[in-house]
């Protein structure tokens, strides 16, 4: 998936210590977050996931990985043609490397990072050129989350994807 590629790309660079820019976080965080045993599918209903993509999505499925949940619409041959994906359990240091790569000496070619506002404590859109639309990653407290919408580019131009990912993220924020 694109999000996994973007996260790997962002974490591949060297650079300065994360402790200087990431929030001071410990295992005893004040917000409940969605980490450890939390199932990302609990953060969004099918109706909310479907509301921004104009098709009915199946119930969220984590495929055995509670850190990621996928709501999808299947085409006539049973292949997913539209997906809404929520990923959780992203620590603050990884978020910093992903959304603020210049601060960590990891400006990866082909990865476009665009600051975002209005979601969580800090946010950005990450897009790998030629590999799909932008994915919204946001920080809330000590944990970060990624929302991505995947579908035909004719149905989901980048501006629409960004708007809908932010809208969905604002449904998720009160749950964490």
JSON list of C-alpha atoms in Angstrom, two decimals:
[
{"chain": "A", "resi": 1, "resn": "UNK", "atom": "CA", "xyz": [0.00, 0.00, 0.00]},
{"chain": "A", "resi": 2, "resn": "UNK", "atom": "CA", "xyz": [0.99, 3.59, -0.58]},
{"chain": "A", "resi": 3, "resn": "UNK", "atom": "CA", "xyz": [0.90, 4.51, 3.10]},
{"chain": "A", "resi": 4, "resn": "UNK", "atom": "CA", "xyz": [3.34, 1.76, 3.97]},
{"chain": "A", "resi": 5, "resn": "UNK", "atom": "CA", "xyz": [5.66, 2.93, 1.18]},
{"chain": "A", "resi": 6, "resn": "UNK", "atom": "CA", "xyz": [5.49, 6.52, 2.39]},
{"chain": "A", "resi": 7, "resn": "UNK", "atom": "CA", "xyz": [6.17, 5.52, 5.97]},
{"chain": "A", "resi": 8, "resn": "UNK", "atom": "CA", "xyz": [9.13, 3.38, 4.98]},
{"chain": "A", "resi": 9, "resn": "UNK", "atom": "CA", "xyz": [10.51, 6.15, 2.81]},
{"chain": "A", "resi": 10, "resn": "UNK", "atom": "CA", "xyz": [10.17, 8.69, 5.59]},
{"chain": "A", "resi": 11, "resn": "UNK", "atom": "CA", "xyz": [11.88, 6.45, 8.10]},
{"chain": "A", "resi": 12, "resn": "UNK", "atom": "CA", "xyz": [14.79, 5.56, 5.83]},
{"chain": "A", "resi": 13, "resn": "UNK", "atom": "CA", "xyz": [16.77, 8.75, 6.28]},
{"chain": "A", "resi": 14, "resn": "UNK", "atom": "CA", "xyz": [19.30, 9.39, 9.01]},
{"chain": "A", "resi": 15, "resn": "UNK", "atom": "CA", "xyz": [19.50, 12.64, 10.82]},
{"chain": "A", "resi": 16, "resn": "UNK", "atom": "CA", "xyz": [19.24, 14.24, 14.18]},
{"chain": "A", "resi": 17, "resn": "UNK", "atom": "CA", "xyz": [17.80, 12.72, 17.30]},
{"chain": "A", "resi": 18, "resn": "UNK", "atom": "CA", "xyz": [14.02, 12.51, 17.41]},
{"chain": "A", "resi": 19, "resn": "UNK", "atom": "CA", "xyz": [13.96, 13.62, 21.03]},
{"chain": "A", "resi": 20, "resn": "UNK", "atom": "CA", "xyz": [14.61, 17.24, 20.09]},
{"chain": "A", "resi": 21, "resn": "UNK", "atom": "CA", "xyz": [11.47, 17.70, 17.97]},
{"chain": "A", "resi": 22, "resn": "UNK", "atom": "CA", "xyz": [8.96, 15.01, 18.93]},
{"chain": "A", "resi": 23, "resn": "UNK", "atom": "CA", "xyz": [6.69, 15.56, 21.92]},
{"chain": "A", "resi": 24, "resn": "UNK", "atom": "CA", "xyz": [7.89, 14.10, 25.19]},
{"chain": "A", "resi": 25, "resn": "UNK", "atom": "CA", "xyz": [5.88, 10.89, 25.31]},
{"chain": "A", "resi": 26, "resn": "UNK", "atom": "CA", "xyz": [5.86, 8.00, 27.67]},
{"chain": "A", "resi": 27, "resn": "UNK", "atom": "CA", "xyz": [3.69, 4.93, 27.99]},
{"chain": "A", "resi": 28, "resn": "UNK", "atom": "CA", "xyz": [1.56, 6.83, 30.51]},
{"chain": "A", "resi": 29, "resn": "UNK", "atom": "CA", "xyz": [-0.12, 9.27, 28.13]},
{"chain": "A", "resi": 30, "resn": "UNK", "atom": "CA", "xyz": [-3.10, 11.32, 29.17]},
{"chain": "A", "resi": 31, "resn": "UNK", "atom": "CA", "xyz": [-5.15, 10.80, 26.01]},
{"chain": "A", "resi": 32, "resn": "UNK", "atom": "CA", "xyz": [-6.57, 7.32, 25.52]},
{"chain": "A", "resi": 33, "resn": "UNK", "atom": "CA", "xyz": [-5.21, 7.08, 21.97]},
{"chain": "A", "resi": 34, "resn": "UNK", "atom": "CA", "xyz": [-5.47, 3.99, 19.86]},
{"chain": "A", "resi": 35, "resn": "UNK", "atom": "CA", "xyz": [-2.38, 1.98, 20.53]},
{"chain": "A", "resi": 36, "resn": "UNK", "atom": "CA", "xyz": [-1.42, -1.37, 21.96]},
{"chain": "A", "resi": 37, "resn": "UNK", "atom": "CA", "xyz": [-4.49, -3.58, 21.72]},
{"chain": "A", "resi": 38, "resn": "UNK", "atom": "CA", "xyz": [-6.79, -0.95, 20.22]},
{"chain": "A", "resi": 39, "resn": "UNK", "atom": "CA", "xyz": [-8.42, -2.05, 16.95]},
{"chain": "A", "resi": 40, "resn": "UNK", "atom": "CA", "xyz": [-8.30, 0.70, 14.30]},
{"chain": "A", "resi": 41, "resn": "UNK", "atom": "CA", "xyz": [-11.68, -0.54, 13.05]},
{"chain": "A", "resi": 42, "resn": "UNK", "atom": "CA", "xyz": [-13.21, 0.82, 16.27]},
{"chain": "A", "resi": 43, "resn": "UNK", "atom": "CA", "xyz": [-12.37, 4.39, 15.22]},
{"chain": "A", "resi": 44, "resn": "UNK", "atom": "CA", "xyz": [-14.81, 4.70, 12.32]},
{"chain": "A", "resi": 45, "resn": "UNK", "atom": "CA", "xyz": [-18.15, 3.21, 11.28]},
{"chain": "A", "resi": 46, "resn": "UNK", "atom": "CA", "xyz": [-18.84, 1.94, 7.77]},
{"chain": "A", "resi": 47, "resn": "UNK", "atom": "CA", "xyz": [-21.38, 4.73, 7.32]},
{"chain": "A", "resi": 48, "resn": "UNK", "atom": "CA", "xyz": [-18.82, 7.42, 8.20]},
{"chain": "A", "resi": 49, "resn": "UNK", "atom": "CA", "xyz": [-16.14, 5.80, 6.01]},
{"chain": "A", "resi": 50, "resn": "UNK", "atom": "CA", "xyz": [-18.63, 5.59, 3.11]},
{"chain": "A", "resi": 51, "resn": "UNK", "atom": "CA", "xyz": [-19.95, 9.12, 3.43]},
{"chain": "A", "resi": 52, "resn": "UNK", "atom": "CA", "xyz": [-17.07, 10.77, 1.58]},
{"chain": "A", "resi": 53, "resn": "UNK", "atom": "CA", "xyz": [-16.58, 8.29, -1.25]},
{"chain": "A", "resi": 54, "resn": "UNK", "atom": "CA", "xyz": [-20.11, 8.05, -2.70]},
{"chain": "A", "resi": 55, "resn": "UNK", "atom": "CA", "xyz": [-20.26, 4.24, -2.51]},
{"chain": "A", "resi": 56, "resn": "UNK", "atom": "CA", "xyz": [-21.26, 1.86, 0.25]},
{"chain": "A", "resi": 57, "resn": "UNK", "atom": "CA", "xyz": [-18.18, 0.31, 1.85]},
{"chain": "A", "resi": 58, "resn": "UNK", "atom": "CA", "xyz": [-18.00, -3.08, 3.52]},
{"chain": "A", "resi": 59, "resn": "UNK", "atom": "CA", "xyz": [-17.52, -3.32, 7.27]},
{"chain": "A", "resi": 60, "resn": "UNK", "atom": "CA", "xyz": [-14.01, -2.43, 8.36]},
{"chain": "A", "resi": 61, "resn": "UNK", "atom": "CA", "xyz": [-11.57, -5.34, 8.32]},
{"chain": "A", "resi": 62, "resn": "UNK", "atom": "CA", "xyz": [-8.21, -5.38, 10.03]},
{"chain": "A", "resi": 63, "resn": "UNK", "atom": "CA", "xyz": [-7.06, -8.64, 8.42]},
{"chain": "A", "resi": 64, "resn": "UNK", "atom": "CA", "xyz": [-5.65, -9.72, 11.77]},
{"chain": "A", "resi": 65, "resn": "UNK", "atom": "CA", "xyz": [-3.64, -6.51, 12.25]},
{"chain": "A", "resi": 66, "resn": "UNK", "atom": "CA", "xyz": [-5.40, -4.20, 14.74]},
{"chain": "A", "resi": 67, "resn": "UNK", "atom": "CA", "xyz": [-3.13, -1.32, 13.69]},
{"chain": "A", "resi": 68, "resn": "UNK", "atom": "CA", "xyz": [-4.80, -1.00, 10.30]},
{"chain": "A", "resi": 69, "resn": "UNK", "atom": "CA", "xyz": [-8.41, -1.14, 9.14]},
{"chain": "A", "resi": 70, "resn": "UNK", "atom": "CA", "xyz": [-9.69, -1.22, 5.58]},
{"chain": "A", "resi": 71, "resn": "UNK", "atom": "CA", "xyz": [-13.23, -0.38, 4.50]},
{"chain": "A", "resi": 72, "resn": "UNK", "atom": "CA", "xyz": [-13.69, -1.27, 0.85]},
{"chain": "A", "resi": 73, "resn": "UNK", "atom": "CA", "xyz": [-16.11, -1.39, -2.05]},
{"chain": "A", "resi": 74, "resn": "UNK", "atom": "CA", "xyz": [-15.73, -4.33, -4.40]},
{"chain": "A", "resi": 75, "resn": "UNK", "atom": "CA", "xyz": [-16.21, -4.08, -8.15]},
{"chain": "A", "resi": 76, "resn": "UNK", "atom": "CA", "xyz": [-18.25, -6.66, -10.15]},
{"chain": "A", "resi": 77, "resn": "UNK", "atom": "CA", "xyz": [-15.31, -9.09, -10.16]},
{"chain": "A", "resi": 78, "resn": "UNK", "atom": "CA", "xyz": [-14.77, -8.84, -6.38]},
{"chain": "A", "resi": 79, "resn": "UNK", "atom": "CA", "xyz": [-11.69, -6.61, -6.54]},
{"chain": "A", "resi": 80, "resn": "UNK", "atom": "CA", "xyz": [-11.52, -3.53, -4.26]},
{"chain": "A", "resi": 81, "resn": "UNK", "atom": "CA", "xyz": [-12.03, -0.41, -6.36]},
{"chain": "A", "resi": 82, "resn": "UNK", "atom": "CA", "xyz": [-12.51, 2.11, -3.53]},
{"chain": "A", "resi": 83, "resn": "UNK", "atom": "CA", "xyz": [-10.91, 1.89, -0.08]},
{"chain": "A", "resi": 84, "resn": "UNK", "atom": "CA", "xyz": [-10.75, 3.97, 3.07]},
{"chain": "A", "resi": 85, "resn": "UNK", "atom": "CA", "xyz": [-7.83, 2.94, 5.27]},
{"chain": "A", "resi": 86, "resn": "UNK", "atom": "CA", "xyz": [-7.10, 3.98, 8.87]},
{"chain": "A", "resi": 87, "resn": "UNK", "atom": "CA", "xyz": [-3.74, 3.18, 10.43]},
{"chain": "A", "resi": 88, "resn": "UNK", "atom": "CA", "xyz": [-2.89, 3.72, 14.10]},
{"chain": "A", "resi": 89, "resn": "UNK", "atom": "CA", "xyz": [-0.01, 2.99, 16.47]},
{"chain": "A", "resi": 90, "resn": "UNK", "atom": "CA", "xyz": [2.36, 5.39, 14.74]},
{"chain": "A", "resi": 91, "resn": "UNK", "atom": "CA", "xyz": [4.66, 6.82, 17.38]},
{"chain": "A", "resi": 92, "resn": "UNK", "atom": "CA", "xyz": [5.47, 10.52, 17.60]},
{"chain": "A", "resi": 93, "resn": "UNK", "atom": "CA", "xyz": [9.05, 10.05, 16.39]},
{"chain": "A", "resi": 94, "resn": "UNK", "atom": "CA", "xyz": [7.91, 8.30, 13.21]},
{"chain": "A", "resi": 95, "resn": "UNK", "atom": "CA", "xyz": [5.33, 11.05, 12.68]},
{"chain": "A", "resi": 96, "resn": "UNK", "atom": "CA", "xyz": [8.06, 13.69, 12.95]},
{"chain": "A", "resi": 97, "resn": "UNK", "atom": "CA", "xyz": [10.21, 11.91, 10.36]},
{"chain": "A", "resi": 98, "resn": "UNK", "atom": "CA", "xyz": [7.23, 11.52, 8.06]},
{"chain": "A", "resi": 99, "resn": "UNK", "atom": "CA", "xyz": [5.75, 15.03, 8.29]},
{"chain": "A", "resi": 100, "resn": "UNK", "atom": "CA", "xyz": [8.92, 17.03, 8.97]},
{"chain": "A", "resi": 101, "resn": "UNK", "atom": "CA", "xyz": [11.62, 15.18, 6.98]},
{"chain": "A", "resi": 102, "resn": "UNK", "atom": "CA", "xyz": [13.85, 18.27, 6.59]},
{"chain": "A", "resi": 103, "resn": "UNK", "atom": "CA", "xyz": [14.27, 18.37, 10.38]},
{"chain": "A", "resi": 104, "resn": "UNK", "atom": "CA", "xyz": [15.67, 14.84, 10.26]},
{"chain": "A", "resi": 105, "resn": "UNK", "atom": "CA", "xyz": [17.86, 14.99, 7.16]},
{"chain": "A", "resi": 106, "resn": "UNK", "atom": "CA", "xyz": [15.55, 12.68, 5.25]},
{"chain": "A", "resi": 107, "resn": "UNK", "atom": "CA", "xyz": [14.24, 14.54, 2.20]},
{"chain": "A", "resi": 108, "resn": "UNK", "atom": "CA", "xyz": [13.42, 11.56, -0.01]},
{"chain": "A", "resi": 109, "resn": "UNK", "atom": "CA", "xyz": [13.15, 12.17, -3.74]},
{"chain": "A", "resi": 110, "resn": "UNK", "atom": "CA", "xyz": [9.67, 11.58, -5.08]},
{"chain": "A", "resi": 111, "resn": "UNK", "atom": "CA", "xyz": [7.93, 12.04, -1.72]},
{"chain": "A", "resi": 112, "resn": "UNK", "atom": "CA", "xyz": [5.86, 15.21, -1.44]},
{"chain": "A", "resi": 113, "resn": "UNK", "atom": "CA", "xyz": [5.01, 16.36, 2.09]},
{"chain": "A", "resi": 114, "resn": "UNK", "atom": "CA", "xyz": [2.43, 19.13, 2.42]},
{"chain": "A", "resi": 115, "resn": "UNK", "atom": "CA", "xyz": [1.58, 20.59, 5.84]},
{"chain": "A", "resi": 116, "resn": "UNK", "atom": "CA", "xyz": [-2.09, 20.34, 6.81]},
{"chain": "A", "resi": 117, "resn": "UNK", "atom": "CA", "xyz": [-4.13, 22.10, 9.46]},
{"chain": "A", "resi": 118, "resn": "UNK", "atom": "CA", "xyz": [-7.40, 21.61, 11.28]},
{"chain": "A", "resi": 119, "resn": "UNK", "atom": "CA", "xyz": [-6.76, 17.98, 12.28]},
{"chain": "A", "resi": 120, "resn": "UNK", "atom": "CA", "xyz": [-5.16, 16.87, 15.54]},
{"chain": "A", "resi": 121, "resn": "UNK", "atom": "CA", "xyz": [-2.10, 18.58, 17.00]},
{"chain": "A", "resi": 122, "resn": "UNK", "atom": "CA", "xyz": [-0.07, 18.53, 13.75]},
{"chain": "A", "resi": 123, "resn": "UNK", "atom": "CA", "xyz": [-0.73, 17.03, 10.33]},
{"chain": "A", "resi": 124, "resn": "UNK", "atom": "CA", "xyz": [0.56, 16.59, 6.82]},
{"chain": "A", "resi": 125, "resn": "UNK", "atom": "CA", "xyz": [-0.29, 14.99, 3.51]},
{"chain": "A", "resi": 126, "resn": "UNK", "atom": "CA", "xyz": [2.30, 12.58, 2.13]},
{"chain": "A", "resi": 127, "resn": "UNK", "atom": "CA", "xyz": [2.29, 11.54, -1.49]},
{"chain": "A", "resi": 128, "resn": "UNK", "atom": "CA", "xyz": [4.69, 9.39, -3.47]},
{"chain": "A", "resi": 129, "resn": "UNK", "atom": "CA", "xyz": [4.82, 10.78, -7.00]},
{"chain": "A", "resi": 130, "resn": "UNK", "atom": "CA", "xyz": [3.20, 8.41, -9.45]},
{"chain": "A", "resi": 131, "resn": "UNK", "atom": "CA", "xyz": [1.91, 6.02, -6.77]},
{"chain": "A", "resi": 132, "resn": "UNK", "atom": "CA", "xyz": [-1.54, 7.35, -5.95]},
{"chain": "A", "resi": 133, "resn": "UNK", "atom": "CA", "xyz": [-3.08, 10.20, -4.06]},
{"chain": "A", "resi": 134, "resn": "UNK", "atom": "CA", "xyz": [-2.06, 11.91, -0.84]},
{"chain": "A", "resi": 135, "resn": "UNK", "atom": "CA", "xyz": [-2.49, 10.29, 2.56]},
{"chain": "A", "resi": 136, "resn": "UNK", "atom": "CA", "xyz": [-3.25, 12.38, 5.65]},
{"chain": "A", "resi": 137, "resn": "UNK", "atom": "CA", "xyz": [-1.14, 11.66, 8.71]},
{"chain": "A", "resi": 138, "resn": "UNK", "atom": "CA", "xyz": [-1.96, 13.49, 11.92]},
{"chain": "A", "resi": 139, "resn": "UNK", "atom": "CA", "xyz": [-0.61, 13.59, 15.46]},
{"chain": "A", "resi": 140, "resn": "UNK", "atom": "CA", "xyz": [-2.90, 13.58, 18.48]},
{"chain": "A", "resi": 141, "resn": "UNK", "atom": "CA", "xyz": [-1.05, 13.54, 21.76]},
{"chain": "A", "resi": 142, "resn": "UNK", "atom": "CA", "xyz": [1.76, 11.00, 21.55]},
{"chain": "A", "resi": 143, "resn": "UNK", "atom": "CA", "xyz": [0.33, 8.90, 18.72]},
{"chain": "A", "resi": 144, "resn": "UNK", "atom": "CA", "xyz": [-0.20, 9.44, 15.03]},
{"chain": "A", "resi": 145, "resn": "UNK", "atom": "CA", "xyz": [-2.78, 8.09, 12.62]},
{"chain": "A", "resi": 146, "resn": "UNK", "atom": "CA", "xyz": [-3.03, 7.91, 8.83]},
{"chain": "A", "resi": 147, "resn": "UNK", "atom": "CA", "xyz": [-6.21, 8.18, 6.80]},
{"chain": "A", "resi": 148, "resn": "UNK", "atom": "CA", "xyz": [-6.04, 7.31, 3.12]},
{"chain": "A", "resi": 149, "resn": "UNK", "atom": "CA", "xyz": [-8.62, 7.09, 0.39]},
{"chain": "A", "resi": 150, "resn": "UNK", "atom": "CA", "xyz": [-7.74, 4.91, -2.57]},
{"chain": "A", "resi": 151, "resn": "UNK", "atom": "CA", "xyz": [-9.78, 4.78, -5.77]},
{"chain": "A", "resi": 152, "resn": "UNK", "atom": "CA", "xyz": [-9.83, 5.79, -9.42]},
{"chain": "A", "resi": 153, "resn": "UNK", "atom": "CA", "xyz": [-8.07, 9.13, -9.94]},
{"chain": "A", "resi": 154, "resn": "UNK", "atom": "CA", "xyz": [-10.95, 10.30, -12.15]},
{"chain": "A", "resi": 155, "resn": "UNK", "atom": "CA", "xyz": [-13.30, 9.88, -9.18]},
{"chain": "A", "resi": 156, "resn": "UNK", "atom": "CA", "xyz": [-10.80, 11.01, -6.54]},
{"chain": "A", "resi": 157, "resn": "UNK", "atom": "CA", "xyz": [-8.57, 13.89, -7.65]},
{"chain": "A", "resi": 158, "resn": "UNK", "atom": "CA", "xyz": [-5.98, 14.92, -5.06]},
{"chain": "A", "resi": 159, "resn": "UNK", "atom": "CA", "xyz": [-7.94, 17.95, -3.82]},
{"chain": "A", "resi": 160, "resn": "UNK", "atom": "CA", "xyz": [-11.03, 15.79, -3.21]},
{"chain": "A", "resi": 161, "resn": "UNK", "atom": "CA", "xyz": [-8.97, 13.10, -1.45]},
{"chain": "A", "resi": 162, "resn": "UNK", "atom": "CA", "xyz": [-7.36, 15.68, 0.84]},
{"chain": "A", "resi": 163, "resn": "UNK", "atom": "CA", "xyz": [-10.72, 17.23, 1.74]},
{"chain": "A", "resi": 164, "resn": "UNK", "atom": "CA", "xyz": [-12.37, 13.86, 2.43]},
{"chain": "A", "resi": 165, "resn": "UNK", "atom": "CA", "xyz": [-9.41, 12.47, 4.40]},
{"chain": "A", "resi": 166, "resn": "UNK", "atom": "CA", "xyz": [-9.49, 15.56, 6.64]},
{"chain": "A", "resi": 167, "resn": "UNK", "atom": "CA", "xyz": [-13.24, 15.22, 7.10]},
{"chain": "A", "resi": 168, "resn": "UNK", "atom": "CA", "xyz": [-12.89, 11.53, 8.04]},
{"chain": "A", "resi": 169, "resn": "UNK", "atom": "CA", "xyz": [-9.96, 12.32, 10.36]},
{"chain": "A", "resi": 170, "resn": "UNK", "atom": "CA", "xyz": [-12.17, 14.78, 12.23]},
{"chain": "A", "resi": 171, "resn": "UNK", "atom": "CA", "xyz": [-14.62, 11.90, 12.88]},
{"chain": "A", "resi": 172, "resn": "UNK", "atom": "CA", "xyz": [-11.69, 9.87, 14.27]},
{"chain": "A", "resi": 173, "resn": "UNK", "atom": "CA", "xyz": [-10.12, 12.55, 16.51]},
{"chain": "A", "resi": 174, "resn": "UNK", "atom": "CA", "xyz": [-12.88, 12.49, 19.17]},
{"chain": "A", "resi": 175, "resn": "UNK", "atom": "CA", "xyz": [-12.47, 8.70, 19.42]},
{"chain": "A", "resi": 176, "resn": "UNK", "atom": "CA", "xyz": [-8.80, 8.92, 20.42]}
]
